[in-house]
PDB file of C-alpha atoms in Angstrom:
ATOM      1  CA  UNK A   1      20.722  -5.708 -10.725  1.00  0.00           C
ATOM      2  CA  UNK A   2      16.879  -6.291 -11.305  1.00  0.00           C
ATOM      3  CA  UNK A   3      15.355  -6.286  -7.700  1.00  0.00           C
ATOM      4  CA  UNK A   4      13.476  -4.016  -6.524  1.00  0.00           C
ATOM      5  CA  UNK A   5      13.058  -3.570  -2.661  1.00  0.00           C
ATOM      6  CA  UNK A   6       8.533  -2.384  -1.622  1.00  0.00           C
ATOM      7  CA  UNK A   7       9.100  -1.115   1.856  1.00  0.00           C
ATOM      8  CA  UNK A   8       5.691  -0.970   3.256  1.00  0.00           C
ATOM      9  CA  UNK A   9       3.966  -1.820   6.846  1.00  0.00           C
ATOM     10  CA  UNK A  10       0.895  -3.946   5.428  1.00  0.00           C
ATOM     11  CA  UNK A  11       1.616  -6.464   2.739  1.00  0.00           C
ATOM     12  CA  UNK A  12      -0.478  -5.607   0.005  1.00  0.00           C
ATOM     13  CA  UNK A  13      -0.908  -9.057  -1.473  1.00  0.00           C
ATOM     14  CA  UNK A  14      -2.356 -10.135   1.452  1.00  0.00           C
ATOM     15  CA  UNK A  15      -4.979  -7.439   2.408  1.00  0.00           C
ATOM     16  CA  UNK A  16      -8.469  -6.175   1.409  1.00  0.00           C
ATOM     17  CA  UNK A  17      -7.516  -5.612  -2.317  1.00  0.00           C
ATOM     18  CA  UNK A  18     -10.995  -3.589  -3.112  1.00  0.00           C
ATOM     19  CA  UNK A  19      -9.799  -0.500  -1.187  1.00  0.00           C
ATOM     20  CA  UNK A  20      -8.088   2.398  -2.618  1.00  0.00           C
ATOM     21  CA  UNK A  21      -4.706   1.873  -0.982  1.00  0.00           C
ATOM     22  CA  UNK A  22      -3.908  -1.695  -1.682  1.00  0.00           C
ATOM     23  CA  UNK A  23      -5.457  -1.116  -5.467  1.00  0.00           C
ATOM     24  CA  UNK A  24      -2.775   1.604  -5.694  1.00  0.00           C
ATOM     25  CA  UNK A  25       0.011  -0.566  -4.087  1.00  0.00           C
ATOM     26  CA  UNK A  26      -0.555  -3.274  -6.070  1.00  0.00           C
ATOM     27  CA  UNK A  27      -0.596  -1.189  -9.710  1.00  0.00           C
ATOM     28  CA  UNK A  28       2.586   0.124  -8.668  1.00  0.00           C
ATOM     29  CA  UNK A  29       4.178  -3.427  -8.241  1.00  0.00           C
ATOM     30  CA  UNK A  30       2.472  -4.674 -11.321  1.00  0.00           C
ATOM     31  CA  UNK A  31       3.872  -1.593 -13.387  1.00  0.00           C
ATOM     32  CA  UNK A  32       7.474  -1.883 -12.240  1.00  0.00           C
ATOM     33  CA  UNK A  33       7.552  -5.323 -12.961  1.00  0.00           C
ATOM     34  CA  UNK A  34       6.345  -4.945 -16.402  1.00  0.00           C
ATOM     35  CA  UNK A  35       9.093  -2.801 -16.708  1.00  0.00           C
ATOM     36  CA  UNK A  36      11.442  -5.684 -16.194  1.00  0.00           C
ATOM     37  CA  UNK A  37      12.683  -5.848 -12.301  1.00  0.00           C
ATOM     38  CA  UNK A  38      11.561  -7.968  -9.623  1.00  0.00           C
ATOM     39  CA  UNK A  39       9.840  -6.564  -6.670  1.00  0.00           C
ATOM     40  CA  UNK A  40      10.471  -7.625  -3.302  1.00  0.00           C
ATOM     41  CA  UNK A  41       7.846  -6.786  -0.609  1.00  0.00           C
ATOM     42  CA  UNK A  42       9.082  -5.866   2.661  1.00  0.00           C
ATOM     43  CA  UNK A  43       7.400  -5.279   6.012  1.00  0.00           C
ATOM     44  CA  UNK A  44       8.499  -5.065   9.350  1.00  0.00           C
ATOM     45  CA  UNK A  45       7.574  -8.362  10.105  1.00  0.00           C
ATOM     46  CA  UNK A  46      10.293  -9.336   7.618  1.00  0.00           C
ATOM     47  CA  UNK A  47      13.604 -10.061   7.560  1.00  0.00           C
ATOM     48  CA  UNK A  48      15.111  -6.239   6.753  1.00  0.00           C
ATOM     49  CA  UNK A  49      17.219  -6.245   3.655  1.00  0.00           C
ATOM     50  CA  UNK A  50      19.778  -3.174   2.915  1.00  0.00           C
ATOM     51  CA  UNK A  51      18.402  -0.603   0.608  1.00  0.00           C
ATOM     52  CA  UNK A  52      21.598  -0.823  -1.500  1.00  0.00           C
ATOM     53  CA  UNK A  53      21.517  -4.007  -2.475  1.00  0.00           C
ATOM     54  CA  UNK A  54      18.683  -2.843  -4.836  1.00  0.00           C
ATOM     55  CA  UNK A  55      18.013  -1.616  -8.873  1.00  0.00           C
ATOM     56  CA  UNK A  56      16.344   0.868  -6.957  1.00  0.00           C
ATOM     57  CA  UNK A  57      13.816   0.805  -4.005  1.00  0.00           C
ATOM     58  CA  UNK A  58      10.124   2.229  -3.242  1.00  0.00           C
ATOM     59  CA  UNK A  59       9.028   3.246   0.208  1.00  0.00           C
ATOM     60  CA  UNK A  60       5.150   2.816   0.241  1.00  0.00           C
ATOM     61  CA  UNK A  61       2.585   3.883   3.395  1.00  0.00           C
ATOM     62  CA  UNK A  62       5.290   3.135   5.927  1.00  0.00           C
ATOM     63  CA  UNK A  63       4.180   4.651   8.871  1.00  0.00           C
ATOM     64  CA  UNK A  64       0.183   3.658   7.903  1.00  0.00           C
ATOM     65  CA  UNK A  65      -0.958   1.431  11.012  1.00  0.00           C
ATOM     66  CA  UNK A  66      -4.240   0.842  11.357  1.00  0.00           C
ATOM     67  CA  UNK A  67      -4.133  -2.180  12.659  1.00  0.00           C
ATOM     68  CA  UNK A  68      -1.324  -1.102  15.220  1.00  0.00           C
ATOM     69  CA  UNK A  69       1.840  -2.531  13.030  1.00  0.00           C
ATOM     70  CA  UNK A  70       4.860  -2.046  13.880  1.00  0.00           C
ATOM     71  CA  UNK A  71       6.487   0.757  12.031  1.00  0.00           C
ATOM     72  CA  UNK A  72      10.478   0.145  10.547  1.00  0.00           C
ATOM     73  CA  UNK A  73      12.809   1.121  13.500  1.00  0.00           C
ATOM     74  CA  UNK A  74      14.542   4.265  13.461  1.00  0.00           C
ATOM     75  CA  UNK A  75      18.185   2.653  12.271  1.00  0.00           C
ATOM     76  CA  UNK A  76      16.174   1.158   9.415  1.00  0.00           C
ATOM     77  CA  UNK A  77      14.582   4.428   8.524  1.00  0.00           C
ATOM     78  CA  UNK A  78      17.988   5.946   8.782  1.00  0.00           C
ATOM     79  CA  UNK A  79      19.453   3.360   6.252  1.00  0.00           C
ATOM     80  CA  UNK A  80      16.080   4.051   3.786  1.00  0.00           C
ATOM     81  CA  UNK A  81      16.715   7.761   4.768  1.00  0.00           C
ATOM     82  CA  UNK A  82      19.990   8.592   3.624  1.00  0.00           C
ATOM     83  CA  UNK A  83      20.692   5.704   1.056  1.00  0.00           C
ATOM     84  CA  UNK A  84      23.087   6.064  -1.970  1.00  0.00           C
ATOM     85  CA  UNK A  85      19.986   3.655  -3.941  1.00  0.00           C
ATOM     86  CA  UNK A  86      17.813   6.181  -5.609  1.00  0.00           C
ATOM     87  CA  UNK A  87      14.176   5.317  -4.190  1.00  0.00           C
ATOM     88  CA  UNK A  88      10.330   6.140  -4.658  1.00  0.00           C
ATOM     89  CA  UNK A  89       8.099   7.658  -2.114  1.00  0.00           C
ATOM     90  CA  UNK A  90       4.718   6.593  -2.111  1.00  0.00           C
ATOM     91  CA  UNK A  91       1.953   7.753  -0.373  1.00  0.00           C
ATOM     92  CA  UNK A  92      -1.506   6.730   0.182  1.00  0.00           C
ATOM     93  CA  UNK A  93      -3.247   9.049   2.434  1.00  0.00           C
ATOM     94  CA  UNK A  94      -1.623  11.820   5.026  1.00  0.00           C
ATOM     95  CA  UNK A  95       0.035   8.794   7.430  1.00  0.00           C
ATOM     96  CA  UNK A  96       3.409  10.530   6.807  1.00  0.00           C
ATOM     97  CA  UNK A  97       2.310  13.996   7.771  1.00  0.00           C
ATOM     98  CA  UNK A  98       0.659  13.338  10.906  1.00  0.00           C
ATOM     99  CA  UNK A  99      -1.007  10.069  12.997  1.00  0.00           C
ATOM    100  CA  UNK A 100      -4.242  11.661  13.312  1.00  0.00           C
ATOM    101  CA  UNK A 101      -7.027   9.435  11.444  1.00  0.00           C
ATOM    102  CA  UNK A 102      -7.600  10.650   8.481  1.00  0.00           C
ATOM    103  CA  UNK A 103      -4.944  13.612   8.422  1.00  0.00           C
ATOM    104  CA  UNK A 104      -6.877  15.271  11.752  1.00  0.00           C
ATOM    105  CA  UNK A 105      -4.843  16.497  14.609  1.00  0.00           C
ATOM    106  CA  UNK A 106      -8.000  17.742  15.998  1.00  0.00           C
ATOM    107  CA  UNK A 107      -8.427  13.695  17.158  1.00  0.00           C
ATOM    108  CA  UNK A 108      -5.077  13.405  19.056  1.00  0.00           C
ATOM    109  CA  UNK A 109      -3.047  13.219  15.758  1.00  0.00           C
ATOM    110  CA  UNK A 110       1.163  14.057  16.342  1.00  0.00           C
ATOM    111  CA  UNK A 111       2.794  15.904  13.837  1.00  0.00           C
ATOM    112  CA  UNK A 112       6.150  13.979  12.733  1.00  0.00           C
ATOM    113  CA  UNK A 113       6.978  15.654   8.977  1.00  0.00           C
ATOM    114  CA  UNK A 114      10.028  16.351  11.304  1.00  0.00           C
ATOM    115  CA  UNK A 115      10.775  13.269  11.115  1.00  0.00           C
ATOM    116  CA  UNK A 116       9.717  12.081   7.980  1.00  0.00           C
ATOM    117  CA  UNK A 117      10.086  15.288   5.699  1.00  0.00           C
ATOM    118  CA  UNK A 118      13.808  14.629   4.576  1.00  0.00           C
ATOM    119  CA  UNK A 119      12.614  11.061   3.357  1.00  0.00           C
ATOM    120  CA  UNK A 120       9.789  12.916   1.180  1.00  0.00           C
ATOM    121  CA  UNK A 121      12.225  15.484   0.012  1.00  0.00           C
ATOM    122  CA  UNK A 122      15.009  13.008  -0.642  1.00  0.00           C
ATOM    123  CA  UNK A 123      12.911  10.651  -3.214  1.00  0.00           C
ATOM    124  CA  UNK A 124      13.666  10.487  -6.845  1.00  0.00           C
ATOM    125  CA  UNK A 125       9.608  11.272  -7.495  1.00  0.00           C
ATOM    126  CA  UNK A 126       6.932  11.335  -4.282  1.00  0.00           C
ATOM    127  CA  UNK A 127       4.043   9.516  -6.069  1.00  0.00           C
ATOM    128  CA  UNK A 128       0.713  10.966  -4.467  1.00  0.00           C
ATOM    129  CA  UNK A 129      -3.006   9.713  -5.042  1.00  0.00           C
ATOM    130  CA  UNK A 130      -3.974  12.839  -7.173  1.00  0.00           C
ATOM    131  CA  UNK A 131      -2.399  16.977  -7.536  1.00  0.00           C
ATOM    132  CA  UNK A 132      -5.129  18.164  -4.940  1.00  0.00           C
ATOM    133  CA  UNK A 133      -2.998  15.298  -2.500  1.00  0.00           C
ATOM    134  CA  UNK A 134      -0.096  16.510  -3.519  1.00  0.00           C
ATOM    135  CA  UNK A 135      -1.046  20.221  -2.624  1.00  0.00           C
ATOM    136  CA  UNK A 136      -2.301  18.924   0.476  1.00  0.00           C
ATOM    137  CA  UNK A 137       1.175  17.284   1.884  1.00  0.00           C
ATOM    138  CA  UNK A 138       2.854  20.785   1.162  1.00  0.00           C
ATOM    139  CA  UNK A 139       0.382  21.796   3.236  1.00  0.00           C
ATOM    140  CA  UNK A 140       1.398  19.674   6.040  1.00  0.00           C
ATOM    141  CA  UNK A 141       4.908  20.071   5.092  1.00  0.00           C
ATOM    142  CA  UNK A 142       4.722  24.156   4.903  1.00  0.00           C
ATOM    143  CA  UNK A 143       6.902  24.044   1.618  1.00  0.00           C
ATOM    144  CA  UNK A 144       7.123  22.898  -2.217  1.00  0.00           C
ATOM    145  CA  UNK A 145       8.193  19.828  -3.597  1.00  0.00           C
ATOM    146  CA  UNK A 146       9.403  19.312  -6.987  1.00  0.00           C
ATOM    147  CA  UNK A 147       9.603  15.684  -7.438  1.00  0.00           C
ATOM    148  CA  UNK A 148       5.979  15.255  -7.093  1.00  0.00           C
ATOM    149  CA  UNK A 149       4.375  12.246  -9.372  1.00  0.00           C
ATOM    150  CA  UNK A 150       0.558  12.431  -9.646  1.00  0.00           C
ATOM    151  CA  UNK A 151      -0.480   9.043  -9.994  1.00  0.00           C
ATOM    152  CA  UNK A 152      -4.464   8.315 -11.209  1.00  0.00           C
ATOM    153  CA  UNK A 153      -4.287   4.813  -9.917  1.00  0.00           C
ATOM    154  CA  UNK A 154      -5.771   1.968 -12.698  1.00  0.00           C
ATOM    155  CA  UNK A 155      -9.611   0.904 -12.398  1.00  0.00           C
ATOM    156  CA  UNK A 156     -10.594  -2.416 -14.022  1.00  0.00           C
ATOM    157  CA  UNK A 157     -12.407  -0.781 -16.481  1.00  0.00           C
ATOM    158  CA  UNK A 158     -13.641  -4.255 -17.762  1.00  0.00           C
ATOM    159  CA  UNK A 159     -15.178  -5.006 -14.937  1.00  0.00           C
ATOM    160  CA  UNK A 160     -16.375  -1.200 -13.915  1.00  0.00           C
ATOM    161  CA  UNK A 161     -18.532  -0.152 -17.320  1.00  0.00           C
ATOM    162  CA  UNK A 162     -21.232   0.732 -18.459  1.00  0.00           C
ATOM    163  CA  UNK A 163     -23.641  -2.163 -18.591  1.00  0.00           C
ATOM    164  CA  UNK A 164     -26.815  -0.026 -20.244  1.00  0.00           C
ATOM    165  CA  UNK A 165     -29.307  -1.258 -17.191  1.00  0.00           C
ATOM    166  CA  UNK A 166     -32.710   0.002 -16.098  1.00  0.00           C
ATOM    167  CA  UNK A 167     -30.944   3.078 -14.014  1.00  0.00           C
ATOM    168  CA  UNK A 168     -33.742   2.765 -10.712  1.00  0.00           C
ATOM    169  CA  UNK A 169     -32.103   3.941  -7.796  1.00  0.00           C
ATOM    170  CA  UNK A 170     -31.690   8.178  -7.849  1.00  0.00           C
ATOM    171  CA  UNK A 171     -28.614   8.632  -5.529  1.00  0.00           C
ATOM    172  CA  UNK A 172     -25.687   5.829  -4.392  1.00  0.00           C
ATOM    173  CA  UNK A 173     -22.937   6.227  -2.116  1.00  0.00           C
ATOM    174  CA  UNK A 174     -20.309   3.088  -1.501  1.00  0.00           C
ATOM    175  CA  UNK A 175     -17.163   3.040   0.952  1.00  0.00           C
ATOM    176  CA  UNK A 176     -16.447   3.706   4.489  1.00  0.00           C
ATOM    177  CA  UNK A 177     -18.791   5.140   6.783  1.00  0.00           C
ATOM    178  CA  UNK A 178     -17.334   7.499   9.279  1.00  0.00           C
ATOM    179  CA  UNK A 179     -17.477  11.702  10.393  1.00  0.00           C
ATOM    180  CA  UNK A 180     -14.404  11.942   8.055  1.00  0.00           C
ATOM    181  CA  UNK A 181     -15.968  10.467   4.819  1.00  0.00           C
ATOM    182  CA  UNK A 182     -19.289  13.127   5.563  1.00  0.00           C
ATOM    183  CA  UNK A 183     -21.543   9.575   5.867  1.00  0.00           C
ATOM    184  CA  UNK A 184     -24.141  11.390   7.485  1.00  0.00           C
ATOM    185  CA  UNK A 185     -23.511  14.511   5.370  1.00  0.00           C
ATOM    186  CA  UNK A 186     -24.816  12.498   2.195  1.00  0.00           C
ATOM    187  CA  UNK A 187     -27.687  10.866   3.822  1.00  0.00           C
ATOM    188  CA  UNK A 188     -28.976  13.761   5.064  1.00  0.00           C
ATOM    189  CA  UNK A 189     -28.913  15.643   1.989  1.00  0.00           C
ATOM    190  CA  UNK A 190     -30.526  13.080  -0.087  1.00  0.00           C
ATOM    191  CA  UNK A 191     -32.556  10.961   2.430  1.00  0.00           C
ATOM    192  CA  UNK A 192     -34.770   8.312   1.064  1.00  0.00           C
ATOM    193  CA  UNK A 193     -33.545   8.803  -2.298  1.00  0.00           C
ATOM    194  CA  UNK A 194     -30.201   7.635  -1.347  1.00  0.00           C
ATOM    195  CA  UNK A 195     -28.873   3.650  -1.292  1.00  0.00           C
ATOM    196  CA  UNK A 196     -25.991   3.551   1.216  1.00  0.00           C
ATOM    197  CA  UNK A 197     -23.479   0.125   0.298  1.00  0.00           C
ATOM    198  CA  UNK A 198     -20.281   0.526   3.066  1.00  0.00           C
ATOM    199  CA  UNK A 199     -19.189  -0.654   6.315  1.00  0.00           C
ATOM    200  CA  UNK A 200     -18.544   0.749   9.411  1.00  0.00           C
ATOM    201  CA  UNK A 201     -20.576   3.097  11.792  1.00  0.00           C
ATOM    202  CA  UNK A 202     -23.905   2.616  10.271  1.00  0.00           C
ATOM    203  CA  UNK A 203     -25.409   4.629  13.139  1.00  0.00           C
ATOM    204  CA  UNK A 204     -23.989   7.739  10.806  1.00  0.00           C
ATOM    205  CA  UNK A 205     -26.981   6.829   8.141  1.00  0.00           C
ATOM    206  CA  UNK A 206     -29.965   8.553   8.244  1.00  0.00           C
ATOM    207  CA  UNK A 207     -33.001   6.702   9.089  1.00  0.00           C
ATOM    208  CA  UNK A 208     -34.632   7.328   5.248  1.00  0.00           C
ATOM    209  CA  UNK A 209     -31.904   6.504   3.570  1.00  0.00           C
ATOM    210  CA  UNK A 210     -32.002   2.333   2.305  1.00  0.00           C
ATOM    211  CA  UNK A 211     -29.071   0.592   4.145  1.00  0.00           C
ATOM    212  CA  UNK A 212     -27.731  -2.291   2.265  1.00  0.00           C
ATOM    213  CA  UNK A 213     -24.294  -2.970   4.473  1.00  0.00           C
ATOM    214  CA  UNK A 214     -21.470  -4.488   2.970  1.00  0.00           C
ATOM    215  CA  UNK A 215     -21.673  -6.319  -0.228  1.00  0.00           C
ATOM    216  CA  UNK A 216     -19.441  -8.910  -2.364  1.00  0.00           C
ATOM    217  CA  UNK A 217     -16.953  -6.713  -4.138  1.00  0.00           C
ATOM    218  CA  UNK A 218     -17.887  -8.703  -7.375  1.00  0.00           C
ATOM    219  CA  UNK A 219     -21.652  -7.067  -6.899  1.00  0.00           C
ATOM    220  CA  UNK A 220     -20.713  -3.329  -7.010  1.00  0.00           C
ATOM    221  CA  UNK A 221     -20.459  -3.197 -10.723  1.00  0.00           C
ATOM    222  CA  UNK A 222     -24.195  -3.649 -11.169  1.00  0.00           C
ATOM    223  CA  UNK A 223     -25.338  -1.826  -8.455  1.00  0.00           C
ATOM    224  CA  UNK A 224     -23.366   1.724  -9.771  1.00  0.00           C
ATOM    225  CA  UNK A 225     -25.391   0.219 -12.986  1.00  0.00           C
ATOM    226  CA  UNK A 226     -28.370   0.699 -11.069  1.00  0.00           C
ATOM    227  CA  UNK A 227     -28.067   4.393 -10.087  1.00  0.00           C
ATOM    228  CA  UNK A 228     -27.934   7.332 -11.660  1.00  0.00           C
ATOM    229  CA  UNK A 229     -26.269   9.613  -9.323  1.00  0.00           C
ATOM    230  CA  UNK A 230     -23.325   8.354  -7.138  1.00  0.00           C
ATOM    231  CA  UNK A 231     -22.750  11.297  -4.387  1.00  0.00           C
ATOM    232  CA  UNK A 232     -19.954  11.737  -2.340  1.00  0.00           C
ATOM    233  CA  UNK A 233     -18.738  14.334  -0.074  1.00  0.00           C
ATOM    234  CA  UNK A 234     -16.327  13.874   2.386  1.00  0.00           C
ATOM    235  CA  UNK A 235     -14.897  16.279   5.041  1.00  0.00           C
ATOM    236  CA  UNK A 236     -11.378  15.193   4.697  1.00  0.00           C
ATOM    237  CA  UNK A 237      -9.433  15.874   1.467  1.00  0.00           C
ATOM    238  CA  UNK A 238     -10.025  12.536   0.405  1.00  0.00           C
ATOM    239  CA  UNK A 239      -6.517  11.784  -1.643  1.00  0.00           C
ATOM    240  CA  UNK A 240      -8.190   9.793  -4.690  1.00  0.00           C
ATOM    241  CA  UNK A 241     -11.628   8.169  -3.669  1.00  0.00           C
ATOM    242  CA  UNK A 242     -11.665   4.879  -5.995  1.00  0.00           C
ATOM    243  CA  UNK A 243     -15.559   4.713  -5.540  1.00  0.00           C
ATOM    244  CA  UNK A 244     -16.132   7.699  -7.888  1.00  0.00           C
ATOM    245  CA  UNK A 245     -13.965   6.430 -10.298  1.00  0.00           C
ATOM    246  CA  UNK A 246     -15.727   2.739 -10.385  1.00  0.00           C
ATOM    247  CA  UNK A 247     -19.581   4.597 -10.458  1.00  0.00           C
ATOM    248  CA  UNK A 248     -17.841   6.707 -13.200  1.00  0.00           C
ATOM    249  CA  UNK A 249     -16.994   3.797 -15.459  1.00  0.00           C
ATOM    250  CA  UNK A 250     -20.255   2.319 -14.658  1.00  0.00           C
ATOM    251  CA  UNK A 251     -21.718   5.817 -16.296  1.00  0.00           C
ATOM    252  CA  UNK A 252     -23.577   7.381 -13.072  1.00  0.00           C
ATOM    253  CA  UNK A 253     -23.274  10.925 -12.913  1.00  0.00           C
ATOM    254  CA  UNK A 254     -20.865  11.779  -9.784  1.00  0.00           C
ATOM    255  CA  UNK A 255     -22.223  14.648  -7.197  1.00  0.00           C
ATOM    256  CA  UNK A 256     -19.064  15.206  -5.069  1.00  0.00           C
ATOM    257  CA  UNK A 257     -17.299  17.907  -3.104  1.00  0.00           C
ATOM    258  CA  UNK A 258     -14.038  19.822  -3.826  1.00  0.00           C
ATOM    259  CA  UNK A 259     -12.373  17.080  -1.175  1.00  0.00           C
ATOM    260  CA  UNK A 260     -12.784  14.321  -3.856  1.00  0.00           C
ATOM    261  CA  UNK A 261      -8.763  13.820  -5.168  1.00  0.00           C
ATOM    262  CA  UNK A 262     -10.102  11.653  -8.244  1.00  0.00           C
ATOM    263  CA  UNK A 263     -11.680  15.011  -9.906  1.00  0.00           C
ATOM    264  CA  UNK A 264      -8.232  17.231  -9.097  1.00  0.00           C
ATOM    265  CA  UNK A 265      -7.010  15.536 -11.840  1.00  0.00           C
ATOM    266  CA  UNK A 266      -9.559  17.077 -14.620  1.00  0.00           C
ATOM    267  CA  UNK A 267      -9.545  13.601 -16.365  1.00  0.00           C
ATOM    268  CA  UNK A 268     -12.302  11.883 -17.705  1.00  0.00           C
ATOM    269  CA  UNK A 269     -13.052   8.987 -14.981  1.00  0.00           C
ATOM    270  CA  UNK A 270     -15.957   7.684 -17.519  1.00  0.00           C
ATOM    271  CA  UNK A 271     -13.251   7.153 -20.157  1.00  0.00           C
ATOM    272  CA  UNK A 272     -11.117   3.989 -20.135  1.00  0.00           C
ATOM    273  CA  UNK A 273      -8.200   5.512 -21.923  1.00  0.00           C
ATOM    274  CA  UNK A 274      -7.852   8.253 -18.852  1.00  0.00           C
ATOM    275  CA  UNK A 275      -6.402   4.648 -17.068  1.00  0.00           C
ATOM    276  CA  UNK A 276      -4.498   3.205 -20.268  1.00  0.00           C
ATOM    277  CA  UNK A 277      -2.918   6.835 -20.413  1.00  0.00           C
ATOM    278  CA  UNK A 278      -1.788   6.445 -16.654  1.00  0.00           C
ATOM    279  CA  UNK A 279      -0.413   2.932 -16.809  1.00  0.00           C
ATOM    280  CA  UNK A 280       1.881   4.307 -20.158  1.00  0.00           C
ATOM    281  CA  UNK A 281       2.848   7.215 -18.494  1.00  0.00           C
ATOM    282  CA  UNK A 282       3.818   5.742 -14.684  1.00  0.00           C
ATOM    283  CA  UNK A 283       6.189   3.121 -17.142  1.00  0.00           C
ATOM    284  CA  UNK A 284       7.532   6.072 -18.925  1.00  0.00           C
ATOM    285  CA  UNK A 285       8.666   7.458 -15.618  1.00  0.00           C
ATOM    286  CA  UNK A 286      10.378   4.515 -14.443  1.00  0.00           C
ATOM    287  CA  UNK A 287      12.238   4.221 -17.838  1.00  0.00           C
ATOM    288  CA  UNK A 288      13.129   7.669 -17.281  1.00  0.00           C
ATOM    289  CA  UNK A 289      14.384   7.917 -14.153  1.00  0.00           C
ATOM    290  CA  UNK A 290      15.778   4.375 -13.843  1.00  0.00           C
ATOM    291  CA  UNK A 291      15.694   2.642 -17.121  1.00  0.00           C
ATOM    292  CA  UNK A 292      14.203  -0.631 -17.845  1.00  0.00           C
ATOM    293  CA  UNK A 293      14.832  -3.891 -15.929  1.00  0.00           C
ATOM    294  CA  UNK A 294      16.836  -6.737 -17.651  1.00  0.00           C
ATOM    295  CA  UNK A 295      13.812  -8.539 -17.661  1.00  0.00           C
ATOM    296  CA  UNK A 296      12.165  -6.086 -19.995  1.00  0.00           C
ATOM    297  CA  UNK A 297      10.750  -7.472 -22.909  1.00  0.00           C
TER     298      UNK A 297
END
């Protein structure tokens, strides 16, 4: 049996693919197919299909909404729940802990690791964004896990390097801009000195710093080229933040916080065998724990 079932609420082949979450969603599909099976994304929008009819089956950001989506209904998360098919738990962010924004019950968030605890604990490995993520849902949880799978998701390191440029902008920050992300915590520490790329509540950037909005996703590269400091300090334990590992590749030096998941991992983010190293070892796990595919080759 070669398929694999990718349970998830927001298909990552169709969304914005420059974001840390589809990024990881997508390495993860590309890695167990190069380990031979045949991945099958499903959404609630989909037909459902029976999580034993699978090789085995991975259950990705399934109660991350956003945009509202539906979530699976509770028979179908009772079939993924207690499943004979051994299965992967994947998580992006804190959306199965609690549906505050950004992990914050402060905001109206509802705690449901009631709910969705046993499908954490159940999992052949929970694959998180980074260890300080990891800690972080035992947090939430209140207990240990021992099938936790660190995963330091793959940067294009071709495209994100070092390009040797005229380094004339002090400070950069790229990404969201919101309270949780500490927007206008980084603008007011470095004021004019800072370039702010992102999207979102620009009212949260400080009037010195130089507001460039939302640029083409193929420009970044040469803009981390241009700085020599990429700061970012969020207020939420960020799981991985993908920004600091593109400015690292592009060789700024990275001023973050202790929120920053990317540095938990005491890996070299500059190096582009820290991501070879990754892809190898997530395909070493699979083999492990499930063998190759039959389309292995």
């Amino acid at each position: 049996m070669d398929n694999v079932y990718f349970y998830t609420i927001i298909d990552p082949s169709g969304s914005d693919n420059t974001s840390g979450g589809p990024q990881a969603a997508n390495s993860i599909i590309k890695n167990v197919e190069m380990c031979g099976y045949n991945v099958e994304i499903i959404t609630p929008q989909m037909p459902f299909k029976s999580p034993e009819n699978s090789a085995f089956n991975i259950y990705h950001d399934m109660f991350n909404d956003p945009l509202g989506s539906p979530w699976f209904s509770i028979e179908q998360i009772r079939e993924l729940k207690y499943t004979a098919t051994p299965y992967l738990f994947s998580e992006c962010a804190y959306t199965a802990c609690n549906t505050g924004p950004y992990g914050d019950m402060s905001h109206g968030g509802e705690n449901i690791t009631p709910f969705t605890g046993e499908l954490m604990k159940r999992a052949t490995k929970f694959i998180t964004a980074s260890p300080m993520h990891g800690r972080t849902i035992e947090e939430f949880l209140g207990t240990k896990l021992n099938n936790l799978y660190p995963y330091l998701v793959e940067v294009d390191f071709n495209r994100f390097k070092n390009l040797s440029l005229e380094r004339d902008i002090e400070y950069i920050t790229v990404g969201a801009m919101n309270p949780w992300k500490g927007t206008s915590d980084v603008c007011k520490k470095y004021g004019e000195k800072l370039t702010v790329i992102g999207y979102g509540d620009h009212n949260l950037v400080g009037g010195d710093s130089n507001f460039l909005g939302k640029i083409p996703n193929e420009d970044l590269p040469s803009w981390y080229n241009r700085a020599k400091n990429f700061a970012h300090l969020p207020r939420w334990k960020e799981s991985f933040s993908i920004t600091t590992a593109e400015a690292s590749l592009c060789g700024c030096n990275i001023e973050v916080n202790e929120n920053v998941g990317a540095v938990s991992f005491n890996e070299d983010l500059s190096d582009p065998d820290t991501y070879i190293k990754s892809t190898e070892n997530f395909r070493d796990m699979i083999k492990k724990e499930f063998g190759y595919g039959p389309n292995y080759s």
